Coordinates of C-alpha atoms and ligand atoms in Angstrom, one line a residue:
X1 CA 186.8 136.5 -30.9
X2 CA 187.7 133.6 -33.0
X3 CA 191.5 133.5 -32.4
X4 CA 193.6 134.8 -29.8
X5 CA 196.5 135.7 -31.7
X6 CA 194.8 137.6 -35.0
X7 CA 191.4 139.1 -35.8
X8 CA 190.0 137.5 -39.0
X9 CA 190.5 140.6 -40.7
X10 CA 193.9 140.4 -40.3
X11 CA 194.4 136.9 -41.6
X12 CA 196.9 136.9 -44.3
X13 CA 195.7 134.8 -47.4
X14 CA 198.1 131.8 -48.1
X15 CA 195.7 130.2 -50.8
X16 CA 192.4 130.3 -52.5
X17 CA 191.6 126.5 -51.3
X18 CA 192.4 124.0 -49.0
X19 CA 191.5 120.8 -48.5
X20 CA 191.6 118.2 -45.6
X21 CA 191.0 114.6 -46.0
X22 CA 188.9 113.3 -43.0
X23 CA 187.1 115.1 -40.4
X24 CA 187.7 113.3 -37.1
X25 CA 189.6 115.4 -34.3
X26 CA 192.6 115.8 -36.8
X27 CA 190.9 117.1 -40.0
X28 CA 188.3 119.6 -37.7
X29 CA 191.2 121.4 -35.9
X30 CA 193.0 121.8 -39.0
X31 CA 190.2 123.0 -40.8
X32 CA 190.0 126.0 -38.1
X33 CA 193.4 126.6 -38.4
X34 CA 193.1 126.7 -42.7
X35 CA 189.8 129.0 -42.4
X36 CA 191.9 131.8 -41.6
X37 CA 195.0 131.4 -43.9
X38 CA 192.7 130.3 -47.3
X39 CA 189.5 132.0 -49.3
X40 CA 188.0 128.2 -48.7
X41 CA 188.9 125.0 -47.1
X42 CA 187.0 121.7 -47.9
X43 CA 186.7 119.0 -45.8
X44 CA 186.3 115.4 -47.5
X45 CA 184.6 113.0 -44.9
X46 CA 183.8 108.9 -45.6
X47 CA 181.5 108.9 -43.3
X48 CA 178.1 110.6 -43.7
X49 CA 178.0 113.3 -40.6
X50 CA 175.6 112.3 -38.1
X51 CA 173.6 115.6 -37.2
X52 CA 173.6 114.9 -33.6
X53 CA 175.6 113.4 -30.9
X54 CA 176.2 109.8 -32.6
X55 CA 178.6 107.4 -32.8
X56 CA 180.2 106.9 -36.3
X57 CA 181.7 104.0 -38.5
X58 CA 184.8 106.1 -38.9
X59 CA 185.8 106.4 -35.4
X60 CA 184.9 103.3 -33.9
X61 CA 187.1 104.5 -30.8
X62 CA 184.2 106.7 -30.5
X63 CA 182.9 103.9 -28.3
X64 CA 185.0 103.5 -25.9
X65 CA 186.9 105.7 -23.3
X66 CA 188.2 109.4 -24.3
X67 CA 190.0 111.2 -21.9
X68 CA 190.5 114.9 -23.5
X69 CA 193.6 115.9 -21.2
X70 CA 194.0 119.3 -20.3
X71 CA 196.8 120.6 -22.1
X72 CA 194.2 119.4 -25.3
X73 CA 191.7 121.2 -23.5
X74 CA 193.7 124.2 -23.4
X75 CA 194.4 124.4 -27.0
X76 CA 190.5 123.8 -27.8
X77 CA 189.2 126.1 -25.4
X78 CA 191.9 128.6 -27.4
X79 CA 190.5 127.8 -31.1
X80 CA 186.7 127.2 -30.0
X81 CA 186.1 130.2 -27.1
X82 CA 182.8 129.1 -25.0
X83 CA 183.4 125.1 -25.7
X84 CA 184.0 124.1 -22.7
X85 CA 180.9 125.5 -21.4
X86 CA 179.0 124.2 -24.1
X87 CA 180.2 120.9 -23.2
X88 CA 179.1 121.3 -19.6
X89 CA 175.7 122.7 -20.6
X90 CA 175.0 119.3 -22.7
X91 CA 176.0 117.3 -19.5
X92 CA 179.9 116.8 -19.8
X93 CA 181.8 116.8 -15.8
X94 CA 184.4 118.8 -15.1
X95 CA 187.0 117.0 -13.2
X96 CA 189.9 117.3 -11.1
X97 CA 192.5 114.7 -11.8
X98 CA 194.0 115.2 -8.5
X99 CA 190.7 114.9 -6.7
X100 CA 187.9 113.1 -8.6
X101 CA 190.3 110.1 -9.4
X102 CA 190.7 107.4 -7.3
X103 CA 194.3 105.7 -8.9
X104 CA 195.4 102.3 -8.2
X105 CA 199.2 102.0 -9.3
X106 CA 202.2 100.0 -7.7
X107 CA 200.3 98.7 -5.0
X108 CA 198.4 101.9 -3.6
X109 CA 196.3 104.6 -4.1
X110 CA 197.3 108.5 -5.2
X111 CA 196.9 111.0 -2.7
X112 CA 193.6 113.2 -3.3
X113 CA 193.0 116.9 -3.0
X114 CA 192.1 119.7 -4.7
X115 CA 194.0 121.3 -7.8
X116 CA 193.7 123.3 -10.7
X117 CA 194.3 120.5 -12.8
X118 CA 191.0 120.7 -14.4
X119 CA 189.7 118.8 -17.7
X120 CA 186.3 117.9 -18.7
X121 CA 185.0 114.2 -18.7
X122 CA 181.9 113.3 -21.8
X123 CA 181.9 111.0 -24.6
X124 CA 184.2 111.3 -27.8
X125 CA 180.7 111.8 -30.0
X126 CA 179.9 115.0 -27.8
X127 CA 183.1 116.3 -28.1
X128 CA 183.2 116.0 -31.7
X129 CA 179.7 117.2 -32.2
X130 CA 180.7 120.3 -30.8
X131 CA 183.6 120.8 -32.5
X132 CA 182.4 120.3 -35.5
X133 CA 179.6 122.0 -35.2
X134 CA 182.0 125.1 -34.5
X135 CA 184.0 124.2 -37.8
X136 CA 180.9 123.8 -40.4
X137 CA 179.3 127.5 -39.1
X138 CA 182.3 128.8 -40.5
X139 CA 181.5 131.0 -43.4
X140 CA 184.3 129.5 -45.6
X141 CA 184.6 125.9 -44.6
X142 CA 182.3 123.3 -46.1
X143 CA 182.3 119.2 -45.7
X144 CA 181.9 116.7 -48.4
X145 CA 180.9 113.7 -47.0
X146 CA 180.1 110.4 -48.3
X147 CA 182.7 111.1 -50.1
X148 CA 186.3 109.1 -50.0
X149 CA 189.5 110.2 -51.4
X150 CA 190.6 108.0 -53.6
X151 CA 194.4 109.6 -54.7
X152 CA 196.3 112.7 -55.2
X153 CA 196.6 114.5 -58.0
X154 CA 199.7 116.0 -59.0
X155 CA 201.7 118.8 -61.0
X156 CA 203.5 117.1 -64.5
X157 CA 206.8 117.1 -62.7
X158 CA 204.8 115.4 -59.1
X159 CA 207.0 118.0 -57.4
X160 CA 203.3 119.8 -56.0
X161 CA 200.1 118.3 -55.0
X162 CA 197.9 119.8 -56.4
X163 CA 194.2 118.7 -55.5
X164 CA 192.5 114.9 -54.9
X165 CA 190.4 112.6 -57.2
X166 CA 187.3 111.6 -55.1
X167 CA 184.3 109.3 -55.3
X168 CA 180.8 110.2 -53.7
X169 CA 179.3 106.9 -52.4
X170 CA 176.0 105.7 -52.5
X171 CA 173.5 106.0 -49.1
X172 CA 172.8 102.5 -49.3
X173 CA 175.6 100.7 -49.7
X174 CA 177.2 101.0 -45.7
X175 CA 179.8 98.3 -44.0
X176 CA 181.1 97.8 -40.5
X177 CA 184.0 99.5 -42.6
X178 CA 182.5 102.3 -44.2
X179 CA 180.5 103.1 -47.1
X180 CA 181.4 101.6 -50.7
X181 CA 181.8 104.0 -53.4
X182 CA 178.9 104.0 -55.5
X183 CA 179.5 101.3 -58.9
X184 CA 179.5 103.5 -62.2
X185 CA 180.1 106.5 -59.9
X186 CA 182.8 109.2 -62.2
X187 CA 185.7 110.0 -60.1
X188 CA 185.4 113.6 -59.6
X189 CA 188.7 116.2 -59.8
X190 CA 189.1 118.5 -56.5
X191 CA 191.8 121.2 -57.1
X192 CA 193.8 122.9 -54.2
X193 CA 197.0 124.8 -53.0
X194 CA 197.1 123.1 -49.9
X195 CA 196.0 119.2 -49.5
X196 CA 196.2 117.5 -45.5
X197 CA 195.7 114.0 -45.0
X198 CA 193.7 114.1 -41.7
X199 CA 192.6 110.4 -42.2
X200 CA 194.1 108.7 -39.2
X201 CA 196.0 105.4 -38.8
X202 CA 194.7 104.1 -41.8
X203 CA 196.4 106.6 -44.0
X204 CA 197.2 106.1 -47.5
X205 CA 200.0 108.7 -47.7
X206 CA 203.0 106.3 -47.9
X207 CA 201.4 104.6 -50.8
X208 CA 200.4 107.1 -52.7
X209 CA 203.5 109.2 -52.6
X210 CA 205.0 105.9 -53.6
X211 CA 202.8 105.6 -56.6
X212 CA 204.3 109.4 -57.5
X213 CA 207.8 108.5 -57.2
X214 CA 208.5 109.3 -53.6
X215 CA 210.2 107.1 -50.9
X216 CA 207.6 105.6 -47.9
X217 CA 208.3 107.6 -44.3
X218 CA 210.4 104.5 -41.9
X219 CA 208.0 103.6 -39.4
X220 CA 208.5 102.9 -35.8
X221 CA 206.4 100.2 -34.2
X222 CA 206.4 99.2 -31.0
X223 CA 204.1 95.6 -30.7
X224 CA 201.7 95.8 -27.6
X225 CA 198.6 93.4 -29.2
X226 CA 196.0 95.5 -26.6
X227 CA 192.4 94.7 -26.0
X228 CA 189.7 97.0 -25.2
X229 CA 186.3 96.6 -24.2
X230 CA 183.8 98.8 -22.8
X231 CA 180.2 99.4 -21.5
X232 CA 178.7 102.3 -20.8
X233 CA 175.9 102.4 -17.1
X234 CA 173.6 104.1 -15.4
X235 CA 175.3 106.0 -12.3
X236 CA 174.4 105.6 -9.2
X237 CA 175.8 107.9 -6.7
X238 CA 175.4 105.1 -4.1
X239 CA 178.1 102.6 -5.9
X240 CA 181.1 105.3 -5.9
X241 CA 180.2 108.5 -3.3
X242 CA 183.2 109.9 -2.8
X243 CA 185.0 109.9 -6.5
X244 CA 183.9 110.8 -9.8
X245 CA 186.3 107.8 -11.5
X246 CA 188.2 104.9 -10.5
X247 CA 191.2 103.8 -12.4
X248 CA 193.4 100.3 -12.2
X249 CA 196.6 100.1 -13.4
X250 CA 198.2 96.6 -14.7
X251 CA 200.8 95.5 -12.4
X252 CA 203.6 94.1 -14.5
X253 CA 205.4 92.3 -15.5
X254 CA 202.8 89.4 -14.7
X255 CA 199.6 91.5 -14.1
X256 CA 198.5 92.7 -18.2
X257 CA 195.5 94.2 -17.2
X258 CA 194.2 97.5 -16.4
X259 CA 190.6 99.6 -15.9
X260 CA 189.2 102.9 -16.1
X261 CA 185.7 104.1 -15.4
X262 CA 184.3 107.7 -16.0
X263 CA 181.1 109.9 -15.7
X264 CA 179.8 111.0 -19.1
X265 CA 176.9 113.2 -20.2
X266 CA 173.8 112.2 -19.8
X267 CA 174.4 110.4 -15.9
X268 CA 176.1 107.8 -17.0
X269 CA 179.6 105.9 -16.4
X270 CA 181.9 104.5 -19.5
X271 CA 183.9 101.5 -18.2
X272 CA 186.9 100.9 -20.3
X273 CA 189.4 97.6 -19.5
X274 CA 192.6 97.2 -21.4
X275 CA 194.6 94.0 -21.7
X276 CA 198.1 93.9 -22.9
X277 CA 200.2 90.8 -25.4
X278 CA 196.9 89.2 -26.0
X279 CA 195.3 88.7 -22.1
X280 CA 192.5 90.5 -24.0
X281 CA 188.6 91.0 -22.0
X282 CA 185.8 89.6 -23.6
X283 CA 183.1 90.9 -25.1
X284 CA 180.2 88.3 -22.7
X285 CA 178.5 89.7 -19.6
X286 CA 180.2 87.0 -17.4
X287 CA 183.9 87.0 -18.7
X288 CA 183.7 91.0 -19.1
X289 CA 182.9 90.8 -14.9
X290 CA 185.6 88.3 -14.3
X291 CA 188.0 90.3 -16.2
X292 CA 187.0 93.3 -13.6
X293 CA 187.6 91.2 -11.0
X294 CA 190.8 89.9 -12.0
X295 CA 192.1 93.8 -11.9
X296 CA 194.7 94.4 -9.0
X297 CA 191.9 96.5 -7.1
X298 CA 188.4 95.5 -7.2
X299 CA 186.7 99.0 -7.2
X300 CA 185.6 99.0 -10.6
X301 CA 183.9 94.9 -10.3
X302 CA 182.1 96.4 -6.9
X303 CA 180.6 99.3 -8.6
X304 CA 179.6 97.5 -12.2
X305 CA 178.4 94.0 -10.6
X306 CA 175.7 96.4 -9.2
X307 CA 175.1 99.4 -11.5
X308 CA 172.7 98.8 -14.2
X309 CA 174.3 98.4 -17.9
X310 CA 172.8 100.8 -20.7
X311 CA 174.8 99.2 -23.9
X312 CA 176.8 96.4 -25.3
X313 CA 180.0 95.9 -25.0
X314 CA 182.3 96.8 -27.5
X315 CA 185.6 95.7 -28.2
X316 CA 188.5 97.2 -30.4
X317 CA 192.1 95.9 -31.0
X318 CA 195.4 97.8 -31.3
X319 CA 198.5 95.9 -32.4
X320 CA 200.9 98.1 -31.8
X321 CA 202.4 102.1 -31.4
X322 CA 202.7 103.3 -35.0
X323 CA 205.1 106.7 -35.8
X324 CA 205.7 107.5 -39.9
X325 CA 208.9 109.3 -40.0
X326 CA 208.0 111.9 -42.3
X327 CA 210.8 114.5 -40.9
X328 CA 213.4 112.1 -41.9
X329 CA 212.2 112.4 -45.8
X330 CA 215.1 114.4 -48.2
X331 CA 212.0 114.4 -50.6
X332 CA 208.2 115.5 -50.1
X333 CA 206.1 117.3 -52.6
X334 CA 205.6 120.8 -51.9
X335 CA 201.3 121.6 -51.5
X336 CA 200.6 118.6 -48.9
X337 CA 201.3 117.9 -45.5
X338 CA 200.3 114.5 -43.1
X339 CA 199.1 115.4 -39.6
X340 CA 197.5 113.3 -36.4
X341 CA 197.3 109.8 -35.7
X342 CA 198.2 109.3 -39.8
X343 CA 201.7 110.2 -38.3
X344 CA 201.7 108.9 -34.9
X345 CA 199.2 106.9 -33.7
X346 CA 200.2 105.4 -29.9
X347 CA 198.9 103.2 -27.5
X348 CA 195.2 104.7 -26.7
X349 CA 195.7 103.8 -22.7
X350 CA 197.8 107.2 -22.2
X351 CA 195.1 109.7 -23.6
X352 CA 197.3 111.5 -25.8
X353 CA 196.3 111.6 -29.3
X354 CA 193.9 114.0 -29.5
X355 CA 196.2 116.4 -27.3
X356 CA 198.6 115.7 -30.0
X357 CA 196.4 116.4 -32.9
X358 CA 195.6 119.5 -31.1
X359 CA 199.3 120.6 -30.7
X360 CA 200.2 120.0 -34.3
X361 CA 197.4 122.3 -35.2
X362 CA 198.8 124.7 -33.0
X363 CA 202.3 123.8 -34.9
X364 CA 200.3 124.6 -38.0
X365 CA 199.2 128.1 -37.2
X366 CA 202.4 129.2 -36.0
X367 CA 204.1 128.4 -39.1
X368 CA 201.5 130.4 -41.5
X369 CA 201.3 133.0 -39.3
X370 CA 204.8 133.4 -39.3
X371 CA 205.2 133.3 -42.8
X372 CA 202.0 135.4 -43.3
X373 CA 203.9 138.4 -45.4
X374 CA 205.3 135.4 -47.8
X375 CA 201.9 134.2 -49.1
X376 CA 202.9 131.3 -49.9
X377 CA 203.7 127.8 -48.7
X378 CA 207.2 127.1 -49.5
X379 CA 208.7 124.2 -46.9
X380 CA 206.0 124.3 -44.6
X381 CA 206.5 120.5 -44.9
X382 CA 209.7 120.4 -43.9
X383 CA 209.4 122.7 -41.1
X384 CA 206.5 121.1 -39.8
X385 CA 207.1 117.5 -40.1
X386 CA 210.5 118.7 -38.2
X387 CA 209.1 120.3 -35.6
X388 CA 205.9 117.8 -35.3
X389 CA 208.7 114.7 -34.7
X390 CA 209.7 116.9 -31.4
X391 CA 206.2 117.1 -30.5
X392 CA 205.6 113.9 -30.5
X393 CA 208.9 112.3 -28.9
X394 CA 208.0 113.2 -25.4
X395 CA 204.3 111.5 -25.7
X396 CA 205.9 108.8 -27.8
X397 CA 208.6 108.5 -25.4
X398 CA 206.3 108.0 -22.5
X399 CA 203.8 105.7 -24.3
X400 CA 206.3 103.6 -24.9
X401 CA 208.6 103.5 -22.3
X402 CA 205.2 102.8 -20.4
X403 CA 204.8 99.5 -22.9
X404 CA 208.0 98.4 -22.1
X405 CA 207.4 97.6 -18.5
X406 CA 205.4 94.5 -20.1
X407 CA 207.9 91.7 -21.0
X408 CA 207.1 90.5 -24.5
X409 CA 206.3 94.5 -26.0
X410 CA 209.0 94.6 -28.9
X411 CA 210.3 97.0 -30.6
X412 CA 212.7 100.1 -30.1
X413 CA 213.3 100.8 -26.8
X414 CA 214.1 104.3 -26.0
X415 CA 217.6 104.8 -24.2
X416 CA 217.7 104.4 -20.9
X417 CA 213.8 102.9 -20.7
X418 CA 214.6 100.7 -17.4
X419 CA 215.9 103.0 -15.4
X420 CA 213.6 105.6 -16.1
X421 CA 210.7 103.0 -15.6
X422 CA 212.7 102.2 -12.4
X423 CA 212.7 105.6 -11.2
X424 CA 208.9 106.7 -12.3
X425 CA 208.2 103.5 -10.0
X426 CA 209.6 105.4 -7.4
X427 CA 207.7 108.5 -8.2
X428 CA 204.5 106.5 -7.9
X429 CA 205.0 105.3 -4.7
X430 CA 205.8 109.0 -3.2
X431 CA 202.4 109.4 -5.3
X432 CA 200.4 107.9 -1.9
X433 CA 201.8 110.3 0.3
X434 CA 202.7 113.2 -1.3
X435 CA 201.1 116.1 -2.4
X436 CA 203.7 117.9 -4.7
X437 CA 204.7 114.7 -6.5
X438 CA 201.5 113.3 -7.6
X439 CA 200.6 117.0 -8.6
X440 CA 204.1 117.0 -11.3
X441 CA 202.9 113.1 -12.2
X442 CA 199.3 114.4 -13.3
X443 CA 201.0 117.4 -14.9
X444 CA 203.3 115.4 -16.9
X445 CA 200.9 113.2 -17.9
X446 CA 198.5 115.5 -18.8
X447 CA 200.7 117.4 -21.0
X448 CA 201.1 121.1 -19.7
X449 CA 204.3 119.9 -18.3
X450 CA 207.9 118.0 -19.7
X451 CA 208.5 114.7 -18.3
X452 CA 211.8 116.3 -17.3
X453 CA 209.5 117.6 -14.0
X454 CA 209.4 114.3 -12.7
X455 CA 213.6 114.7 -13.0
X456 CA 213.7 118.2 -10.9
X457 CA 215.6 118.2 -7.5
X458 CA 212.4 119.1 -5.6
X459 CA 210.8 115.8 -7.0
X460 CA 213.9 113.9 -6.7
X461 CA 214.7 114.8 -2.7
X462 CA 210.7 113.9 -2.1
X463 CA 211.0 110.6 -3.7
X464 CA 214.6 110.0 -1.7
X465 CA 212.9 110.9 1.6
X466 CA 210.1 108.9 1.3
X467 CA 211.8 106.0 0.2
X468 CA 214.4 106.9 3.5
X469 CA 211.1 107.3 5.4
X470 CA 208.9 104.8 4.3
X471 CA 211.4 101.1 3.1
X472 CA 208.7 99.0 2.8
X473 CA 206.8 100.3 -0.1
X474 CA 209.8 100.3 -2.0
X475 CA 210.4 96.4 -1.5
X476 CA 210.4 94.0 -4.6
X477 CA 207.5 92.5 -3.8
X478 CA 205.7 95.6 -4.2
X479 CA 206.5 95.8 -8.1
Ligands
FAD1 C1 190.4 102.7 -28.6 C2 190.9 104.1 -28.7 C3 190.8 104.9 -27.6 C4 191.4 106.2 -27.6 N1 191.3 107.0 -26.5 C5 191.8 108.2 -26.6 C6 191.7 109.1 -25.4 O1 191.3 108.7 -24.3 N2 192.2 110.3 -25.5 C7 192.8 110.8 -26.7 O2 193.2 112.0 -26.8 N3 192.9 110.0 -27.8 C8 192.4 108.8 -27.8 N4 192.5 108.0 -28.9 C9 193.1 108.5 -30.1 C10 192.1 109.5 -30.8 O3 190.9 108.8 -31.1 C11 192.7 110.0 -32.1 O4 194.0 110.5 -31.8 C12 191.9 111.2 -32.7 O5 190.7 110.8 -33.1 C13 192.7 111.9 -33.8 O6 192.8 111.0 -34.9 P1 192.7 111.5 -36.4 O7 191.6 112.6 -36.5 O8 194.0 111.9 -36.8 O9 192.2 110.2 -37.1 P2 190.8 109.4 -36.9 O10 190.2 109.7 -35.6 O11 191.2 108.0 -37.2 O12 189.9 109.9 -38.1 C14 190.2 109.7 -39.5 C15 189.0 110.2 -40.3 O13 189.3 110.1 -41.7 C16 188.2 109.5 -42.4 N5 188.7 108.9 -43.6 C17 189.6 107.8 -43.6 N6 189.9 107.6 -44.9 C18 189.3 108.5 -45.7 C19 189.3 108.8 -47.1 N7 190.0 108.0 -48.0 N8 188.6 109.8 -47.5 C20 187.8 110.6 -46.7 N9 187.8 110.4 -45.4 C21 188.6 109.4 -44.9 C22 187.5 108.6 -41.4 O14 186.2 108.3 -41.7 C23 187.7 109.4 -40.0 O15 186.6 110.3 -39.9 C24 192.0 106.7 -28.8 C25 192.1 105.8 -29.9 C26 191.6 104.5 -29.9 C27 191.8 103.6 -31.1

């Protein structure tokens, strides 16, 4: 069965063709989504598609920690039936938050034991190769790659898009920021009813609906100037017997820095380190190992200064949280719609962009299924850009808020940011003892539940009691 909701059969037909710019997490998912609601749907990837399980110039996150969380796992498992357990079989670890994590945050340790809070742990090239994989055997879905868009093409009035100009690059001519289109290479015509900019962060959306006539989306930023680096090892069951992964979280506001290790395919660990307003880690062997042991725990610095490395180490920058406000547009041409981190792309420490792709697909095949007896695509932007801002609020919210805790983030604070922060505190310090608490915390934070759980009575009079039961974990000098 390819979908749970409607056999292909049934599909109604909304166009003849589709297309979706990029084919990351974004432009895959919405490619399954448009293979049942178009005759054909063409994806237009920069990148040439490695056949295998590689690493790509397009995704250079691809490098460094990806945590799928489980209300994103949900949604996949939905659209691809069988993917989990063809992740597994190709050597991805399933993984119980509750009980193969051992957590570090406000000076102790999560309780651990068993849940059904489930997700799978592997590298972001394995989950994309499956995925995609999936996508390209459908019958009506075919890539371009090596191939970047280069603007949108219009109807005379620019009310409708109405297909892309592209340019094929040449093999040879590869950077560290992707291929350059071919010199002398024609710019080729690409017609659709349906154009999706799936091309991340970088999007060129606000400036070429300018160039048509349209006003940009505001944006949002809120400044967080995080480092990443990360090495990948050779496990070593000796190092860390009891736990699958080890996190560290940054005590601030002084302490900027934070750690996560994983298994992935293939026996191996992914160490990931994150440093906020510039306290960045370095990419050399000996300042990488001081940065671990500068972390508020030293798990992760007792388990790398011994397990043998198997890469580099890689290092990506983020300056800040970035939302486009494309729900607060009075004007958008009909025939083209922005989706995934090209809206909202957040602080990568929380996991939650590809959940969020994954929702707004899900957003996305609500709508033309809805509308299936219509045929036709008449304010699908408005209604999903509307509906996509209230999916993203609570992540963004919570990203955010997070940020915040760091004196020197700027930006717009959400209301009421302190005293939630304040509270959440609270929440993780119940988190050592309590079963029922840290349970709602990885539930929130892994999606399948509102924040709003961490607000319910039951979680309240836990928190209460244990403060009442328990004074000195709630002392200052505990922050
Ligand atoms: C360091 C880091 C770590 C992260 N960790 C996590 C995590 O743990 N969990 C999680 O859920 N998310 C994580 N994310 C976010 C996650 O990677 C993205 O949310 C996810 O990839 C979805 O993004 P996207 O598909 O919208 O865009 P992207 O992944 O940025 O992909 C855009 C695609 O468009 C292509 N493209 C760009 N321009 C053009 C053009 N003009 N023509 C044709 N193609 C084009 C690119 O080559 C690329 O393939 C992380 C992000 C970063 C930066």
């Amino acid at each position: 069965m390819r979908n749970q909701y409607l056999s292909p059969s049934k599909m109604p037909i909304h166009g003849q063709h589709a297309i979706v710019m990029g084919s990351s997490m974004t432009g895959l998912l919405v490619a399954r989504i448009l293979s049942d609601h178009f005759e054909r749907v063409t994806l237009i990837e920069r990148d040439r598609l490695p056949e295998n399980v590689e690493q790509r110039k397009g995704v250079p996150q691809g490098q460094h920690l990806h945590v799928l969380l489980v209300k994103g796992e949900q949604i996949l498992s939905q659209l691809f039936p069988g993917l989990v357990s063809d992740l597994i079989r190709d050597g991805a670890i399933s993984f119980d938050f509750c009980h193969d994590l051992h957590w570090f945050q406000e000076g102790g340790y999560k309780t651990r034991f068993k849940s059904d809070l489930v997700a799978t742990a592997m590298s972001r090239p394995l989950l994309e190769y499956h995925v995609r994989r999936r996508v390209l055997d459908l019958k009506n879905v075919i890539c371009l790659d090596q191939c970047s868009v280069t603007s949108l093409l219009a109807s005379t009035d620019n009310r409708c898009i109405t297909g892309v100009r592209l340019r094929r690059h040449d093999e040879g001519t590869a950077t560290p920021q992707g291929p350059i289109p071919a010199e002398g290479v024609p710019e080729e015509l690409l017609m659709a009813d349906l154009v999706v900019d799936a091309t991340g962060r970088g999007s060129r959306s606000p400036r070429w609906l300018e160039s048509l006539g349209y006003p940009r989306p505001a944006e949002s930023t809120v400044t967080v100037n995080l480092g990443y680096a990360s090495r990948i090892y050779q496990q070593d069951q000796r190092l860390l017997p009891d736990v699958l992964g080890v996190m560290t979280t940054p005590a601030p506001p002084d302490g900027r820095r934070g750690g996560l290790l994983i298994p992935l395919e293939g026996s191996r660990w992914i160490v990931t380190f994150g440093g906020w307003l510039g306290d960045h880690p370095p990419a050399d062997e000996a300042g990488f190992l001081e940065f671990a042991r500068s972390l508020p725990t030293p798990d992760i610095y007792q388990v790398i200064s011994q397990a043998e490395p198997l890469s580099e180490i890689v290092l990506y920058k983020l300056p800040s949280n970035l939302r486009r406000h494309y729900e607060g547009l009075k004007q958008f041409p009909e025939g083209y719609l922005v989706m995934g981190d090209a809206i909202c792309s957040f602080n990568p420490v929380y996991g939650q962009g590809m959940t969020v792709s994954a929702l707004e697909a899900e957003l996305l095949q609500r709508w033309l299924q809805k509308t299936g007896q219509r045929r036709d695509l008449r304010g699908l932007a408005h209604d999903f850009f509307k509906q996509a801002a209230k999916n993203i609020e609570n992540p963004w919210t919570l990203a955010v808020g997070e940020d915040f805790r760091f004196p020197g983030v700027k930006g717009s604070k959400p209301p009421a940011t302190d005293l939630i922060n304040h509270y959440v505190s609270h929440v993780h310090r119940t988190t050592f003892y309590d079963r029922e608490s840290t349970r709602t915390f990885f539930q929130v934070m892994n999606m399948t539940h509102a924040p709003t759980a961490l607000f319910s009575p039951r979680i309240m009079w836990r928190v209460i009691r244990n403060r009442l039961l328990r004074p000195r974990y709630f002392r200052q000098e505990q922050y």
